[in-house]
PDB file of C-alpha atoms and ligand atoms in Angstrom:
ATOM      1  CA  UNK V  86      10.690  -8.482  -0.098  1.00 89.00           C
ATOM      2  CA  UNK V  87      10.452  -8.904   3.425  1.00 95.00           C
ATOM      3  CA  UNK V  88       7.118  -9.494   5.194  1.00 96.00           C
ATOM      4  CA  UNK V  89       8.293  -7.356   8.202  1.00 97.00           C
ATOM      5  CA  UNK V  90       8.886  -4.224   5.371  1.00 98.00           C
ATOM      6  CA  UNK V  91       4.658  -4.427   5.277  1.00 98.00           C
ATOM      7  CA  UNK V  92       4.549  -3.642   9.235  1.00 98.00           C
ATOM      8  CA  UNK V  93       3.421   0.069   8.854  1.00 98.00           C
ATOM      9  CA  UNK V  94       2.503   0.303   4.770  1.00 98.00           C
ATOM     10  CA  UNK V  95       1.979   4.552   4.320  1.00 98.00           C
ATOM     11  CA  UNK V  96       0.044   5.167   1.131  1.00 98.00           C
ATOM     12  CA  UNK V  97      -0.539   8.369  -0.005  1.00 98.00           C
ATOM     13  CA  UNK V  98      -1.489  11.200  -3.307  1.00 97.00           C
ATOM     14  CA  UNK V  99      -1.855  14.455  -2.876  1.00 96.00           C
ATOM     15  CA  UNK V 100      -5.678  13.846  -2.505  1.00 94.00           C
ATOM     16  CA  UNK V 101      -4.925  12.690   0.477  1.00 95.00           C
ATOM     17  CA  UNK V 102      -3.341  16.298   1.984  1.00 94.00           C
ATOM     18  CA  UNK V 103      -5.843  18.530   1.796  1.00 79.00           C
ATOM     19  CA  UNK V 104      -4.202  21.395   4.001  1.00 69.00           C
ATOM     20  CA  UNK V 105      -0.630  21.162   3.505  1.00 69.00           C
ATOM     21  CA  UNK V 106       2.273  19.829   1.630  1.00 94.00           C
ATOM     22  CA  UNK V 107       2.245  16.326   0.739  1.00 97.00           C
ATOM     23  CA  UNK V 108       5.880  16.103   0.685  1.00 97.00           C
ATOM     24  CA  UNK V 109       6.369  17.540   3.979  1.00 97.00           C
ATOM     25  CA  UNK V 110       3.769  14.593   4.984  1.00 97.00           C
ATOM     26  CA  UNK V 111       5.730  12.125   2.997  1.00 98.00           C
ATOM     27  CA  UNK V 112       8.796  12.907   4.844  1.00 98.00           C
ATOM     28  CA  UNK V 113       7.403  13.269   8.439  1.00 98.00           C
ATOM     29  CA  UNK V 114       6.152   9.385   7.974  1.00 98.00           C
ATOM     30  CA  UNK V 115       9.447   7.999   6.179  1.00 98.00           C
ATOM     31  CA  UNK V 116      10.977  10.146   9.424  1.00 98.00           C
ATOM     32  CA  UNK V 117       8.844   8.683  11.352  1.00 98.00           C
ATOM     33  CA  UNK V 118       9.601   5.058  10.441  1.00 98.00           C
ATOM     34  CA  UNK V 119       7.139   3.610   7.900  1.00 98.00           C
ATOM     35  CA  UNK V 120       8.313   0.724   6.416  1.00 98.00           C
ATOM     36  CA  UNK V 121       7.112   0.936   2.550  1.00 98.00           C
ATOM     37  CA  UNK V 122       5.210   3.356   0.563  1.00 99.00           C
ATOM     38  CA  UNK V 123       2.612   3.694  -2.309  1.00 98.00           C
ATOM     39  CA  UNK V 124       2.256   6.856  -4.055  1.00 98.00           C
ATOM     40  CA  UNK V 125      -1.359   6.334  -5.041  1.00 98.00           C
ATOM     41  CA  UNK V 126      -2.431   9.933  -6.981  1.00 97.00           C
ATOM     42  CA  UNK V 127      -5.675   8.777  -8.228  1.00 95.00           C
ATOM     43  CA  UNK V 128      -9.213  11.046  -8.263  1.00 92.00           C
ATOM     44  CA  UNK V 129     -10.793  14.094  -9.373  1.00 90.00           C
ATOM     45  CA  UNK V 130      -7.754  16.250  -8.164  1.00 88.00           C
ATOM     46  CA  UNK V 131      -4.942  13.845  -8.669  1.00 93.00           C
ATOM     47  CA  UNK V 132      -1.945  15.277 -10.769  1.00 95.00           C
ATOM     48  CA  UNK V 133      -1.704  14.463 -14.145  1.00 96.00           C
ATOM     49  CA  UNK V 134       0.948  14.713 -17.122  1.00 97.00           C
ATOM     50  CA  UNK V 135       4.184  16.034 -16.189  1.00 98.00           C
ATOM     51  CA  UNK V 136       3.583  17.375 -12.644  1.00 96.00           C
ATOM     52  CA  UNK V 137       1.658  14.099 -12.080  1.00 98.00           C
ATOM     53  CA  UNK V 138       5.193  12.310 -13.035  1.00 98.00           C
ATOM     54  CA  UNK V 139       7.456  14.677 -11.371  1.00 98.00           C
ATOM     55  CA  UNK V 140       5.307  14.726  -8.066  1.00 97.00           C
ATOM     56  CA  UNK V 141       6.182  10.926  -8.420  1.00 98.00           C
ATOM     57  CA  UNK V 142       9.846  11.218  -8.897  1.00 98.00           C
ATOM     58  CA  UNK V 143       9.670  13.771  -5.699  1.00 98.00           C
ATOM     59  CA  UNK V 144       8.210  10.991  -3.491  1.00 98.00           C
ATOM     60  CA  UNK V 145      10.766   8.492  -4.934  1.00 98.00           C
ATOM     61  CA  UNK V 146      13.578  10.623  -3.824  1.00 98.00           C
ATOM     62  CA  UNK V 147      12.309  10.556  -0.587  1.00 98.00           C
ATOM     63  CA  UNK V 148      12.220   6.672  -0.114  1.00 98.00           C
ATOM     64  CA  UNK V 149      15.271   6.395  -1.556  1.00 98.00           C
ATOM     65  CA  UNK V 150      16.787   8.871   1.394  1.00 98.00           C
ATOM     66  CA  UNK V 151      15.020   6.905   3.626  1.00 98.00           C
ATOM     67  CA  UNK V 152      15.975   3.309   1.455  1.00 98.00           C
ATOM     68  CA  UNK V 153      12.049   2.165   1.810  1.00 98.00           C
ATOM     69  CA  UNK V 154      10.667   0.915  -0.778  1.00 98.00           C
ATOM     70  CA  UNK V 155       8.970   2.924  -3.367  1.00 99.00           C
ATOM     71  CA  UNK V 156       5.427   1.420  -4.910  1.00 99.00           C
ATOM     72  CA  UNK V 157       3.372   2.575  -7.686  1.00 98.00           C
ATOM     73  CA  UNK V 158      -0.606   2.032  -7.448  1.00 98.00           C
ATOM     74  CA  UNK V 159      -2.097   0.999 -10.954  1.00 97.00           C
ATOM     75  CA  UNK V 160       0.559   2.668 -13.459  1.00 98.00           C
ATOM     76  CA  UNK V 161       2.723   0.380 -14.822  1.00 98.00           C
ATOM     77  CA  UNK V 162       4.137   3.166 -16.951  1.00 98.00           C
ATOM     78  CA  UNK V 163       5.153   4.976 -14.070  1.00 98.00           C
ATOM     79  CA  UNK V 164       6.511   2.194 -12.043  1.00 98.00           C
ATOM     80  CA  UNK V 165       8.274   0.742 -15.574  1.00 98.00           C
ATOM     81  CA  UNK V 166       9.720   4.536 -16.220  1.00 98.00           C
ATOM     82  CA  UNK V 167      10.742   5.599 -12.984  1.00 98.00           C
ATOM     83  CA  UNK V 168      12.353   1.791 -12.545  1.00 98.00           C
ATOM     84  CA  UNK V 169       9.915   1.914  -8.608  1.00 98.00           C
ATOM     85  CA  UNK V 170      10.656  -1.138  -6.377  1.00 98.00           C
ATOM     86  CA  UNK V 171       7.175  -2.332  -6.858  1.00 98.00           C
ATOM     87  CA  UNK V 172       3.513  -2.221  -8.360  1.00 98.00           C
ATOM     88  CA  UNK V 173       0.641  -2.513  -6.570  1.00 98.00           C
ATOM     89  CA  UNK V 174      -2.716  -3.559  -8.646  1.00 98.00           C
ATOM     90  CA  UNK V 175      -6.402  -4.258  -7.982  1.00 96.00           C
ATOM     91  CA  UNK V 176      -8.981  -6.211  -9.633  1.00 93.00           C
ATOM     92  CA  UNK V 177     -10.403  -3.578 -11.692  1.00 91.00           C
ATOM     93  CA  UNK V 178      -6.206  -2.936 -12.998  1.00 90.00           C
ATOM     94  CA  UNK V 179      -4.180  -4.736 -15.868  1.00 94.00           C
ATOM     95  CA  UNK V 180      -4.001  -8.682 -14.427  1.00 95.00           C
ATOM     96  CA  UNK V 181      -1.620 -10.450 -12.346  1.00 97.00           C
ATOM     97  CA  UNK V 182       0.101 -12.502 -15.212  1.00 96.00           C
ATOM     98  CA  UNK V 183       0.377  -9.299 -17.587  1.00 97.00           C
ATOM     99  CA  UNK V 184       1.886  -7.422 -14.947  1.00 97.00           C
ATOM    100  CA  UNK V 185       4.288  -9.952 -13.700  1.00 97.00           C
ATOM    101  CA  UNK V 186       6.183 -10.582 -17.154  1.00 97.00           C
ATOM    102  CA  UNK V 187       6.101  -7.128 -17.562  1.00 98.00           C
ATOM    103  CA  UNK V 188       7.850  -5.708 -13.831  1.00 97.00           C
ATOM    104  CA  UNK V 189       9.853  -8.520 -13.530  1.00 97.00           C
ATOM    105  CA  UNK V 190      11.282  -9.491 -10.320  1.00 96.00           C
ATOM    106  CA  UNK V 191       9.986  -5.839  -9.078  1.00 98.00           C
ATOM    107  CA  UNK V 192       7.838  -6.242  -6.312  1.00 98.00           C
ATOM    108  CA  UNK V 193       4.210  -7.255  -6.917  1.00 98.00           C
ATOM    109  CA  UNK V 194       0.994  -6.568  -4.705  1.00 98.00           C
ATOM    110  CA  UNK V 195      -2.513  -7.412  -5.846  1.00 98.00           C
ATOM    111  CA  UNK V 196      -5.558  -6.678  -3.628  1.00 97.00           C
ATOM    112  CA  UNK V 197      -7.935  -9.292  -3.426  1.00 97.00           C
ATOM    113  CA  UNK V 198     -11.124 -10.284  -2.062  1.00 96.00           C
ATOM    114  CA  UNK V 199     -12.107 -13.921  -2.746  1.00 97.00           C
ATOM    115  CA  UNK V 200     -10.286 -17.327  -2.593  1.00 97.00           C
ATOM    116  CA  UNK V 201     -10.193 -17.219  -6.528  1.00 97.00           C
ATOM    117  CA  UNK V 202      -8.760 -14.102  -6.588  1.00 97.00           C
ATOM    118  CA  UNK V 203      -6.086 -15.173  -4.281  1.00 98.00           C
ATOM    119  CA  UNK V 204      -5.375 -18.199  -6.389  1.00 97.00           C
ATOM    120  CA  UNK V 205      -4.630 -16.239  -9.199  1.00 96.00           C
ATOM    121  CA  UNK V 206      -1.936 -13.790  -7.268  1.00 96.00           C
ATOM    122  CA  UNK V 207       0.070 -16.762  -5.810  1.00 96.00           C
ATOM    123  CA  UNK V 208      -0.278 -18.716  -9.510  1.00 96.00           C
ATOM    124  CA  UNK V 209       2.110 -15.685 -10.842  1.00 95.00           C
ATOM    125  CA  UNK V 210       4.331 -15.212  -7.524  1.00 95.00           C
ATOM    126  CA  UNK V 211       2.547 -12.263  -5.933  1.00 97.00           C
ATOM    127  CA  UNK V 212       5.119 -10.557  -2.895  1.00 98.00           C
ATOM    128  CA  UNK V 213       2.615  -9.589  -0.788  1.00 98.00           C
ATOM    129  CA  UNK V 214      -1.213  -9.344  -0.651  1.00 98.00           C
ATOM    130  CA  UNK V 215      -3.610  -6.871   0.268  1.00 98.00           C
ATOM    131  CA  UNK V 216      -6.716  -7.424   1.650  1.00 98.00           C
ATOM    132  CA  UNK V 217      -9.684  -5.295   2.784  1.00 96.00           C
ATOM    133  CA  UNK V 218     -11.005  -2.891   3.371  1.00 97.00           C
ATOM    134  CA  UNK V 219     -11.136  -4.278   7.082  1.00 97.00           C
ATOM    135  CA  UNK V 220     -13.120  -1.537   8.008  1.00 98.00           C
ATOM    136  CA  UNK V 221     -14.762   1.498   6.600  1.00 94.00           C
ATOM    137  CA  UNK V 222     -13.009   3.592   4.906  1.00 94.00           C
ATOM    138  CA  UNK V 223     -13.032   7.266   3.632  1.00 91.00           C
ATOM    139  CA  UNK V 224     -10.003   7.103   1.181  1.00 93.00           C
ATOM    140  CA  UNK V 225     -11.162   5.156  -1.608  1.00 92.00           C
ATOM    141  CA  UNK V 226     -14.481   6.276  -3.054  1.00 89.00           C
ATOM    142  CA  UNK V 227     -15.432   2.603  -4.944  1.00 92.00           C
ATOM    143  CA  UNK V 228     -14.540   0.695  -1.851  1.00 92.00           C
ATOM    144  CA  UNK V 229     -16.185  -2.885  -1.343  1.00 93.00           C
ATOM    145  CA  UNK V 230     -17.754  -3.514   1.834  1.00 94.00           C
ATOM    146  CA  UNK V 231     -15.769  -3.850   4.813  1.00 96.00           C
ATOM    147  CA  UNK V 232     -15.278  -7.134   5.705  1.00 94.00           C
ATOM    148  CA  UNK V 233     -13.861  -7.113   8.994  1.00 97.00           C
ATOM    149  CA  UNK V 234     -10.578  -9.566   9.560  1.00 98.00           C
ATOM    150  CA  UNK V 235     -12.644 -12.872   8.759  1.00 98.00           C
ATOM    151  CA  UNK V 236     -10.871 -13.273   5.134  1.00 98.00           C
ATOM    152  CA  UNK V 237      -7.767 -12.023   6.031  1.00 98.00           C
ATOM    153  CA  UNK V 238      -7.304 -14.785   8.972  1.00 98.00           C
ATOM    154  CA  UNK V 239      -8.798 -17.607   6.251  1.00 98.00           C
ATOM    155  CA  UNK V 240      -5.930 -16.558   3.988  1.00 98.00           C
ATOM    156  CA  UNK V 241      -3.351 -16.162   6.803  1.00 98.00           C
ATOM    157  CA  UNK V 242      -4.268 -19.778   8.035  1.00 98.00           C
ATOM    158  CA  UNK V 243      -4.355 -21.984   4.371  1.00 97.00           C
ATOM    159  CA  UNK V 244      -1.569 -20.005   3.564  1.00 98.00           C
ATOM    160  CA  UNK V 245       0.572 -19.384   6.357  1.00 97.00           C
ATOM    161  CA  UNK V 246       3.556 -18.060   4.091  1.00 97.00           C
ATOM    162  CA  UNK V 247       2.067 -15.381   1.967  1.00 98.00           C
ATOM    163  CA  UNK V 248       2.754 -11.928   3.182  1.00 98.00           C
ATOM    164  CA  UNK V 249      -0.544 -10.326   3.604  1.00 98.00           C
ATOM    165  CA  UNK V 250      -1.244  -6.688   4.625  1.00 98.00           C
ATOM    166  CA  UNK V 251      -4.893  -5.405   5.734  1.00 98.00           C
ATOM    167  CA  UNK V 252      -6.552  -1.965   4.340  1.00 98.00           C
ATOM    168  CA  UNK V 253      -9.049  -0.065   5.355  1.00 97.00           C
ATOM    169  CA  UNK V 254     -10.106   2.471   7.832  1.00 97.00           C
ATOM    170  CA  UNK V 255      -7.137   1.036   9.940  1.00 98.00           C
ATOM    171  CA  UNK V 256      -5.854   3.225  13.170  1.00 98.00           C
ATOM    172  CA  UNK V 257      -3.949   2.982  15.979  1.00 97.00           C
ATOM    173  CA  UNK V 258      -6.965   1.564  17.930  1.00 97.00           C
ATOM    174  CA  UNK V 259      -7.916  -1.473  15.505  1.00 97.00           C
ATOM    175  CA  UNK V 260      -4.214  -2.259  14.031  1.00 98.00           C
ATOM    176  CA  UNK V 261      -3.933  -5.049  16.917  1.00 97.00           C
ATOM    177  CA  UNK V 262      -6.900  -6.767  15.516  1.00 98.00           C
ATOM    178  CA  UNK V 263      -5.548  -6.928  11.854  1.00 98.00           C
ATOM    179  CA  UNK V 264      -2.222  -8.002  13.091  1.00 98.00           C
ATOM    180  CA  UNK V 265      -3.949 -11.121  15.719  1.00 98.00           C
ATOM    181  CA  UNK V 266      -5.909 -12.088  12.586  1.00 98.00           C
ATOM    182  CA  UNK V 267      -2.461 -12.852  10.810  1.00 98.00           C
ATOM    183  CA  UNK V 268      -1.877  -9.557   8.915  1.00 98.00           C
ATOM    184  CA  UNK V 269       2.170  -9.285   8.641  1.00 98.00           C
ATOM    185  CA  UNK V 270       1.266  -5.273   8.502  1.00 98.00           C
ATOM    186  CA  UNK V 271      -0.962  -2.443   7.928  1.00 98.00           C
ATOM    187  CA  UNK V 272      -1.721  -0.344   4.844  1.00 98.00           C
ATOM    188  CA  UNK V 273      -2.805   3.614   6.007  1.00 98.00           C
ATOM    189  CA  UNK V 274      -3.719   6.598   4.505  1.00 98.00           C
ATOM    190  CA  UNK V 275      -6.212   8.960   6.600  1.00 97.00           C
ATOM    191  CA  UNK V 276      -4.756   7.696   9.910  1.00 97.00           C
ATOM    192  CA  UNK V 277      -1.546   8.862   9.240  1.00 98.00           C
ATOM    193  CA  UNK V 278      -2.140  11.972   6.773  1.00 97.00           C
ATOM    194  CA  UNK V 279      -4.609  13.731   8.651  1.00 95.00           C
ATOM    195  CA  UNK V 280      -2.432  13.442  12.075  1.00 96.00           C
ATOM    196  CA  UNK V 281      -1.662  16.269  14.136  1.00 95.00           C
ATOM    197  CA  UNK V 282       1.500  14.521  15.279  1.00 97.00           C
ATOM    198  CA  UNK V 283       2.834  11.795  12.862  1.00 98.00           C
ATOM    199  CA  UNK V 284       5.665  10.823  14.533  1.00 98.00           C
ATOM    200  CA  UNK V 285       3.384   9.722  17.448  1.00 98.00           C
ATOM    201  CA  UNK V 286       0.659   7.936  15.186  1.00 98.00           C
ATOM    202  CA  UNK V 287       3.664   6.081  13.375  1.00 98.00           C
ATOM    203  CA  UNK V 288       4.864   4.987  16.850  1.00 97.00           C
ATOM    204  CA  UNK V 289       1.676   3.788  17.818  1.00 97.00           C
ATOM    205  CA  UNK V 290       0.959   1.481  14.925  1.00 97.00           C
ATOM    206  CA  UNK V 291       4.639  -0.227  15.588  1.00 96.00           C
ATOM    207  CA  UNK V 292       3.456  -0.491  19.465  1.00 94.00           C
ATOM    208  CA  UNK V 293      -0.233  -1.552  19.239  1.00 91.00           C
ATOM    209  CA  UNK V 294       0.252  -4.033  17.018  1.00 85.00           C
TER     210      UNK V 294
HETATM  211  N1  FQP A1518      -4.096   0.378  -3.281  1.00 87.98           N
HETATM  212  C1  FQP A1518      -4.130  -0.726  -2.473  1.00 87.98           C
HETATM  213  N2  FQP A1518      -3.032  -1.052  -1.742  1.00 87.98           N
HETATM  214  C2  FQP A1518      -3.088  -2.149  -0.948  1.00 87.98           C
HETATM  215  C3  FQP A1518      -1.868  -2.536  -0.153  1.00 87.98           C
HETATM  216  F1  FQP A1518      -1.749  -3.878  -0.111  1.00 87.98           F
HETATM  217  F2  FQP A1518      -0.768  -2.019  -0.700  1.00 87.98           F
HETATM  218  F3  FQP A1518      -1.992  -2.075   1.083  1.00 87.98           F
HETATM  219  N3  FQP A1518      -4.178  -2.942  -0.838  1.00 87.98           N
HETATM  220  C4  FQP A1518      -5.285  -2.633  -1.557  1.00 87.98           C
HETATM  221  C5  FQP A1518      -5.294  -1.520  -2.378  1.00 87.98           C
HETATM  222  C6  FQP A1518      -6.519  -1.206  -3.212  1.00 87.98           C
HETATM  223  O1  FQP A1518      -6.136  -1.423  -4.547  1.00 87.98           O
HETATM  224  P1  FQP A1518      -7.252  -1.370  -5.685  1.00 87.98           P
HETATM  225  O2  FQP A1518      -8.307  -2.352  -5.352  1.00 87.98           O
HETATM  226  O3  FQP A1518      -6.580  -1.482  -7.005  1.00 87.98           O
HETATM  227  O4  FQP A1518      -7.868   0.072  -5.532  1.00 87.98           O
HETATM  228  P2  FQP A1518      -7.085   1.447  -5.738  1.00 87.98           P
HETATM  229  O5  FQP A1518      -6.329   1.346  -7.034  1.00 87.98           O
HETATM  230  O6  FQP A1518      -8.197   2.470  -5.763  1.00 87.98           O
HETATM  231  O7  FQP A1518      -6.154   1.619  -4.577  1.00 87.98           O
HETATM  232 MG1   MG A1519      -5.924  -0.207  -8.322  1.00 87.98          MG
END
């Protein structure tokens, strides 16, 4: 993986779309020229069983169309059955090591929030980190703290090639911050799926950063 192919990171479930169709959203963004995606169905409405899985294959088609890659949060399962590009996993999911021997050379993101934690990713040849959330944010109902970009530029400076991406609350307006702090991209959910216009958000992220 690329570090540039974390520039504008679109993560989405249909939790995420209240009003209307979160393909339609999906597409609009990979239209719109987001450079990855995480299909992250997780909550009290998420999908679950079969139209949980084929929602999943549905946004997989769509990255393929668009060739971005196509991450799984958490479910290994999934990623495993639907052979995704990637897995993304937190703390609180199965851990680093487990995961790696089991995707493979699939890509691998792990969130994390202290210098141990970070330790741990790079011991098992973590792709890309995420870190956050940066600032407040509405999309993830057990959120830690926001931290601002003051881990994210300790990480970016002891280790200058580790691709790191920052989450959290992140919008057209703060990207440049996350970016001068030595994030290679941004992860968004709200920003982008409640937009009006998502072609124009999309654009903005690529410009302000
Ligand atoms: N999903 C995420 N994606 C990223 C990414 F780097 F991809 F931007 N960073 C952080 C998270 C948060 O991951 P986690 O702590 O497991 O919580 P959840 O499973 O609720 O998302
Ligand atoms: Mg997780």
């Amino acid at each position: 993986m690329k570090r540039e192919q974390l520039e504008v990171y679109f993560i989405m479930g249909s939790q995420n779309v209240k009003s209307n169709e979160p393909l339609a959203v999906l597409e609009k963004a990979l239209q719109a020229g987001v450079t990855i995606f995480q299909f992250r169905e997780k909550g009290a409405d998420a999908r679950t069983g079969q139209a949980y899985e084929d929602f999943a294959r549905a946004c997989q088609k769509l990255c393929q169309k668009y060739t971005i890659p196509f991450i799984v949060n958490d479910d290994i399962e999934l990623a495993l059955k639907l052979d995704a590009d990637g897995l993304h996993i937190g703390q609180d999911d199965l851990s680093v090591k487990e995961a790696r021997k089991r995707i493979g050379e699939k890509i691998l993101g792990v969130s994390v929030h202290t210098m141990s934690e970070l330790e741990v990713a790079i011991q098992f040849d973590t792709d890309y980190v995420g870190i956050g959330p940066i600032y407040g944010t509405k999309s993830k109902d057990d959120a830690k703290p926001a931290t601002g970009t003051r881990f994210l530029n300790q990480v970016a400076t002891n280790y200058p090639s580790l691709p790191i991406v920052g989450i959290g609350g992140i919008t057209p307006e703060n990207t440049h911050e996350v970016i001068r702090a030595g994030g290679d991209g941004v992860a968004v959910i709200s920003a982008i799926c409640e937009s009006e216009d998502i072609q124009a958000t999309v654009q903005l992220f690529k410009i302000n950063k």
